[in-house]
CSV table of C-alpha atoms and ligand atoms in Angstrom, one decimal:
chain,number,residue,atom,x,y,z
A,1,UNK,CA,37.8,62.2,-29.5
A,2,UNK,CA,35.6,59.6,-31.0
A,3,UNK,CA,32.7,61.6,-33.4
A,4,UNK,CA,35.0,65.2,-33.3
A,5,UNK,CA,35.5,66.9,-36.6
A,6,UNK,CA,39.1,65.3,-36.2
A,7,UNK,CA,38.1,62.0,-35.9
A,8,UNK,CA,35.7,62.1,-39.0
A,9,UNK,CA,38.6,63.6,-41.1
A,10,UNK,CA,40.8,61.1,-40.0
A,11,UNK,CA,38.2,58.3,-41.1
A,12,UNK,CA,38.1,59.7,-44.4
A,13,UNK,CA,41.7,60.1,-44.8
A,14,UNK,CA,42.4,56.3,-43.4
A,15,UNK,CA,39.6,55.2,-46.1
A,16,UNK,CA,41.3,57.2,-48.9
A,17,UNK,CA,44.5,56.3,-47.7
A,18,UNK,CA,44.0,52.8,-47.4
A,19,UNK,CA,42.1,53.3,-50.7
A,20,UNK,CA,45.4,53.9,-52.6
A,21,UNK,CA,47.5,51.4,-50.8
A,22,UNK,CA,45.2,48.6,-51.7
A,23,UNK,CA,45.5,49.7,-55.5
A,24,UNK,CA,49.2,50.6,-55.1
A,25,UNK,CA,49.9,47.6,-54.0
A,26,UNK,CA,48.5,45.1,-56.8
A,27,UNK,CA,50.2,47.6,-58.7
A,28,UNK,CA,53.6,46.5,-57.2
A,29,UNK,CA,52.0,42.1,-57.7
A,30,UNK,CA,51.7,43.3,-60.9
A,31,UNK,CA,48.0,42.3,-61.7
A,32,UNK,CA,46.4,45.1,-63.7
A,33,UNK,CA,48.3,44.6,-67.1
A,34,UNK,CA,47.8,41.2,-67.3
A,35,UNK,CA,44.0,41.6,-66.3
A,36,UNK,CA,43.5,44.3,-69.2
A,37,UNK,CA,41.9,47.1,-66.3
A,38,UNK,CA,45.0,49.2,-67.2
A,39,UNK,CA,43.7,48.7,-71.1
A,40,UNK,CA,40.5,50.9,-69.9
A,41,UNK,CA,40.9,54.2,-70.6
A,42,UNK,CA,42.4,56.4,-68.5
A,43,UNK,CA,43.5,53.4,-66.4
A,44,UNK,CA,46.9,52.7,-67.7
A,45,UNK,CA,48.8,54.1,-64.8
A,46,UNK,CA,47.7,51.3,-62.9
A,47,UNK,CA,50.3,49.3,-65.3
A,48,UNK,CA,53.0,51.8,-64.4
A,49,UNK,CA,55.4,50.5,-62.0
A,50,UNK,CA,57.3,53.9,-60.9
A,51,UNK,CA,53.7,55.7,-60.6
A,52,UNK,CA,52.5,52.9,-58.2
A,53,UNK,CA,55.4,52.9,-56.4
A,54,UNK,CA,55.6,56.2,-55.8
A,55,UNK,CA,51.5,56.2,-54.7
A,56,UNK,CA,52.8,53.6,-52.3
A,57,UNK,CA,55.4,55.1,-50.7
A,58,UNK,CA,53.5,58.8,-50.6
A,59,UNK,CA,50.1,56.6,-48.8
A,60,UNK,CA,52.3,55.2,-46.7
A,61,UNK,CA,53.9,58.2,-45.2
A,62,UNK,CA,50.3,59.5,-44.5
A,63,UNK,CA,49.0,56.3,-43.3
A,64,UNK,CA,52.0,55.2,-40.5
A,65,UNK,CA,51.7,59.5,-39.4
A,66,UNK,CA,47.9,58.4,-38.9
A,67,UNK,CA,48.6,55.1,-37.5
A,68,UNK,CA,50.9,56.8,-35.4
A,69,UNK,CA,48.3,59.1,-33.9
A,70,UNK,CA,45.5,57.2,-33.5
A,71,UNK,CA,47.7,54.9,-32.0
A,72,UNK,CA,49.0,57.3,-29.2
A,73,UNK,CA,45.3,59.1,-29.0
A,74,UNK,CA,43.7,55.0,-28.4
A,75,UNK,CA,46.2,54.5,-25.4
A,76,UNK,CA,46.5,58.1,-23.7
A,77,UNK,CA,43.1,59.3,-24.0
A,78,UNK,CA,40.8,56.9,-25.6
A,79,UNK,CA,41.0,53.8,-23.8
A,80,UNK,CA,39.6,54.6,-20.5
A,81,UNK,CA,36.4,55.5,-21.7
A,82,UNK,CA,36.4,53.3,-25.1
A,83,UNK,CA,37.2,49.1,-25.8
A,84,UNK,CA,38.6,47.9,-28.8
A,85,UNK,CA,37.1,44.7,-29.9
A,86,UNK,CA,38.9,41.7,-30.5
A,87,UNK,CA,38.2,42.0,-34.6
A,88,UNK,CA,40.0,45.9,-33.7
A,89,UNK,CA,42.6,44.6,-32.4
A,90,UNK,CA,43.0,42.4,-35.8
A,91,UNK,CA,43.1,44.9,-37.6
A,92,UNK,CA,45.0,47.0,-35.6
A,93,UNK,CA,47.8,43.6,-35.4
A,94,UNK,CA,47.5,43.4,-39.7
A,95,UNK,CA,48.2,46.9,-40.5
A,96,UNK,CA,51.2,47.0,-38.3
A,97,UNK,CA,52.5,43.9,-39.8
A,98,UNK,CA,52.0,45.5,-43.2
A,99,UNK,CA,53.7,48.8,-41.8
A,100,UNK,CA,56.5,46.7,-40.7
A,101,UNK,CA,57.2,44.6,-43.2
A,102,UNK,CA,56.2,47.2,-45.7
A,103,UNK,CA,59.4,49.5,-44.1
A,104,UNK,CA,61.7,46.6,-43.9
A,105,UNK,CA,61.1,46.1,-47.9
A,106,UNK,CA,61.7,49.7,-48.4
A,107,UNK,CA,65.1,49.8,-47.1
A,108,UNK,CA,65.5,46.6,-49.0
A,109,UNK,CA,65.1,48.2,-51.7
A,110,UNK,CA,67.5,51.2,-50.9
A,111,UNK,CA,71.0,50.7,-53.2
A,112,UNK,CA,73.8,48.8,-50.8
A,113,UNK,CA,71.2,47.4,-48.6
A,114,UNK,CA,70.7,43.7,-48.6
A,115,UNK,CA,68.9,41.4,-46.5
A,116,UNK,CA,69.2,38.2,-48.2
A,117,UNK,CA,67.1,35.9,-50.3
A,118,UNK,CA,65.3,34.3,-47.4
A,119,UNK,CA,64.7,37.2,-45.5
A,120,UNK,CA,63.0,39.1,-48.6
A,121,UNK,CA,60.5,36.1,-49.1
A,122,UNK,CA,59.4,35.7,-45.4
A,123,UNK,CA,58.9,39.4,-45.5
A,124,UNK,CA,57.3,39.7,-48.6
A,125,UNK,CA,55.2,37.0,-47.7
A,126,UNK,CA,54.3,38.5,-44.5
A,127,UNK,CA,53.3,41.7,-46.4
A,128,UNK,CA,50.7,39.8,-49.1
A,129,UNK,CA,49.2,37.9,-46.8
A,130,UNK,CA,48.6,40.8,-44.2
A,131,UNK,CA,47.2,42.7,-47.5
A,132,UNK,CA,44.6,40.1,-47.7
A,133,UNK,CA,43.9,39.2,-44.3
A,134,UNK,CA,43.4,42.8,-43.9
A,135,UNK,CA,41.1,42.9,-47.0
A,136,UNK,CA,39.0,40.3,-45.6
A,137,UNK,CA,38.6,41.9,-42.5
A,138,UNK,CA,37.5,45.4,-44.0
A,139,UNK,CA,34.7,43.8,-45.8
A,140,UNK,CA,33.6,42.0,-43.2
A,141,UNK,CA,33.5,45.2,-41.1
A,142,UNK,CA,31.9,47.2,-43.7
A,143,UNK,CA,29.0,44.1,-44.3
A,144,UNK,CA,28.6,44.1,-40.7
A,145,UNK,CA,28.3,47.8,-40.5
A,146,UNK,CA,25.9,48.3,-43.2
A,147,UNK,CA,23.4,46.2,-41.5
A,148,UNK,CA,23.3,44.0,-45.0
A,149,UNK,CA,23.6,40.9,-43.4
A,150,UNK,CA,23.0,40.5,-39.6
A,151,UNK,CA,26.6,38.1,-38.9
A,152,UNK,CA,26.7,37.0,-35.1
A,153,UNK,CA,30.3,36.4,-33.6
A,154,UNK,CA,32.0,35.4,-30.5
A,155,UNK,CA,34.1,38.4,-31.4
A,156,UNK,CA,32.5,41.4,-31.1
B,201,HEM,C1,47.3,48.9,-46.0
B,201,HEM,C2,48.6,49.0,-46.2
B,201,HEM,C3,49.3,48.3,-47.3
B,201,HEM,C4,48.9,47.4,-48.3
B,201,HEM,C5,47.4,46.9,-48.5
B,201,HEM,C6,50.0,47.1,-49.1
B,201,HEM,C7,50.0,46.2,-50.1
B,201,HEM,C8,51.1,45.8,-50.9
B,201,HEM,C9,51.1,44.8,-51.9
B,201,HEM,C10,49.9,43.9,-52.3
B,201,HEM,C11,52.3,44.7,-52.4
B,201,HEM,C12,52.8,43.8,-53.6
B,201,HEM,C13,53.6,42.7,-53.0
B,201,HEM,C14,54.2,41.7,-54.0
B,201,HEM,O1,54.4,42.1,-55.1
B,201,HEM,O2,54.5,40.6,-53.6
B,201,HEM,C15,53.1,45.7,-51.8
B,201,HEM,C16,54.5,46.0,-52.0
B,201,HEM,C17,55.2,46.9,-51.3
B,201,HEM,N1,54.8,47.6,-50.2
B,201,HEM,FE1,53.0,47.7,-49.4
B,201,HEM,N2,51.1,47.7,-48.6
B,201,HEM,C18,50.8,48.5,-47.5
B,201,HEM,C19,51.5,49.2,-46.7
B,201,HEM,C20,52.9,49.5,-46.9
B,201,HEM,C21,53.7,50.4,-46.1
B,201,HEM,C22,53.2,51.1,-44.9
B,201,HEM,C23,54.9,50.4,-46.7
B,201,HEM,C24,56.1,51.2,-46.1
B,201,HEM,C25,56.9,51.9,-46.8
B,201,HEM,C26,54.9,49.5,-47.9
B,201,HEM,C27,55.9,49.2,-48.7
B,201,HEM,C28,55.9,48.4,-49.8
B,201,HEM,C29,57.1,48.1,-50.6
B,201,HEM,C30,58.5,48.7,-50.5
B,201,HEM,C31,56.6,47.2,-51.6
B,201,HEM,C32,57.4,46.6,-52.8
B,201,HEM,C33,58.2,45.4,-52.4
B,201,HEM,C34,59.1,44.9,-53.5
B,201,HEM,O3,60.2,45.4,-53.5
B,201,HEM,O4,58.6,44.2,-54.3
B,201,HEM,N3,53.6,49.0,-48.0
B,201,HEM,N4,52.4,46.4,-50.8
């Protein structure tokens, strides 16, 4: 239920979660060598490919298990008292893109497995620019909610 001890967990989790799948991620691009943060101190895991792959795939079980549930708890229980605004349903639409494609590079990635050239491009393509559509969307979100700037949309 919306405001239960469960449901503010879960936020927290998602946030966290989605925390190191953001970082992960540009881990995988790779960005942070070549921008010196994984020179900082303490920061040069960011450079490590195996560590950030491994953060990726661990966030990723947690996040599609909480996807999964707040999925199921939206539809059976949720809905009939609660509506999802068109920028939720965005979101909702990025993030499974990103699970999706983000399972169809795993197994990609599994020895004997191959999907061919094409395939990996579109899917990979599909993946970065979910990642950043869904970036974009977060702020905006989090602007919106902090009452920073008042933004007026046919939206929501
Ligand atoms: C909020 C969720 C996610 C974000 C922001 C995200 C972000 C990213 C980014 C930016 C990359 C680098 C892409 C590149 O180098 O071109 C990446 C790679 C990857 N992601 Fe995700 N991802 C997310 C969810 C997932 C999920 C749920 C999976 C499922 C297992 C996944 C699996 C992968 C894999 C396997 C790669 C490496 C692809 C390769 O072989 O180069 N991701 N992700």
């Amino acid at each position: 239920m919306k405001n239960s001890p469960v449901s503010v967990i879960i936020k927290y989790v998602y946030i966290a979660v989605l925390t190191v799948m953001f970082i992960s991620g540009f881990g995988q691009m790779p960005i942070f060598k070549r921008y010196y943060i994984a020179d900082i101190p303490g920061m040069a895991w960011t450079a490590d490919f195996f560590i950030t792959s491994d953060l990726h795939n661990f966030g990723a079980v947690i996040l599609i298990i909480l996807f999964a549930f707040v999925l199921v708890e939206y539809f059976l229980i949720l809905r009939k008292s609660y509506r999802l605004t068109a920028a939720g349903y965005v979101r909702t639409l990025l993030l499974g893109l990103l699970i999706v494609s983000g399972l169809l590079l795993f197994v990609s990635n599994m020895r004997g497995v191959y999907f061919g050239q094409t395939t990996l491009i579109v899917l990979d393509l599909i993946h970065v620019t979910s990642t950043f559509a869904l970036l974009t969307a977060l702020l905006i979100f989090a602007i919106k909610k902090s009452g920073w700037i008042e933004i007026k949309s046919e939206l929501d």
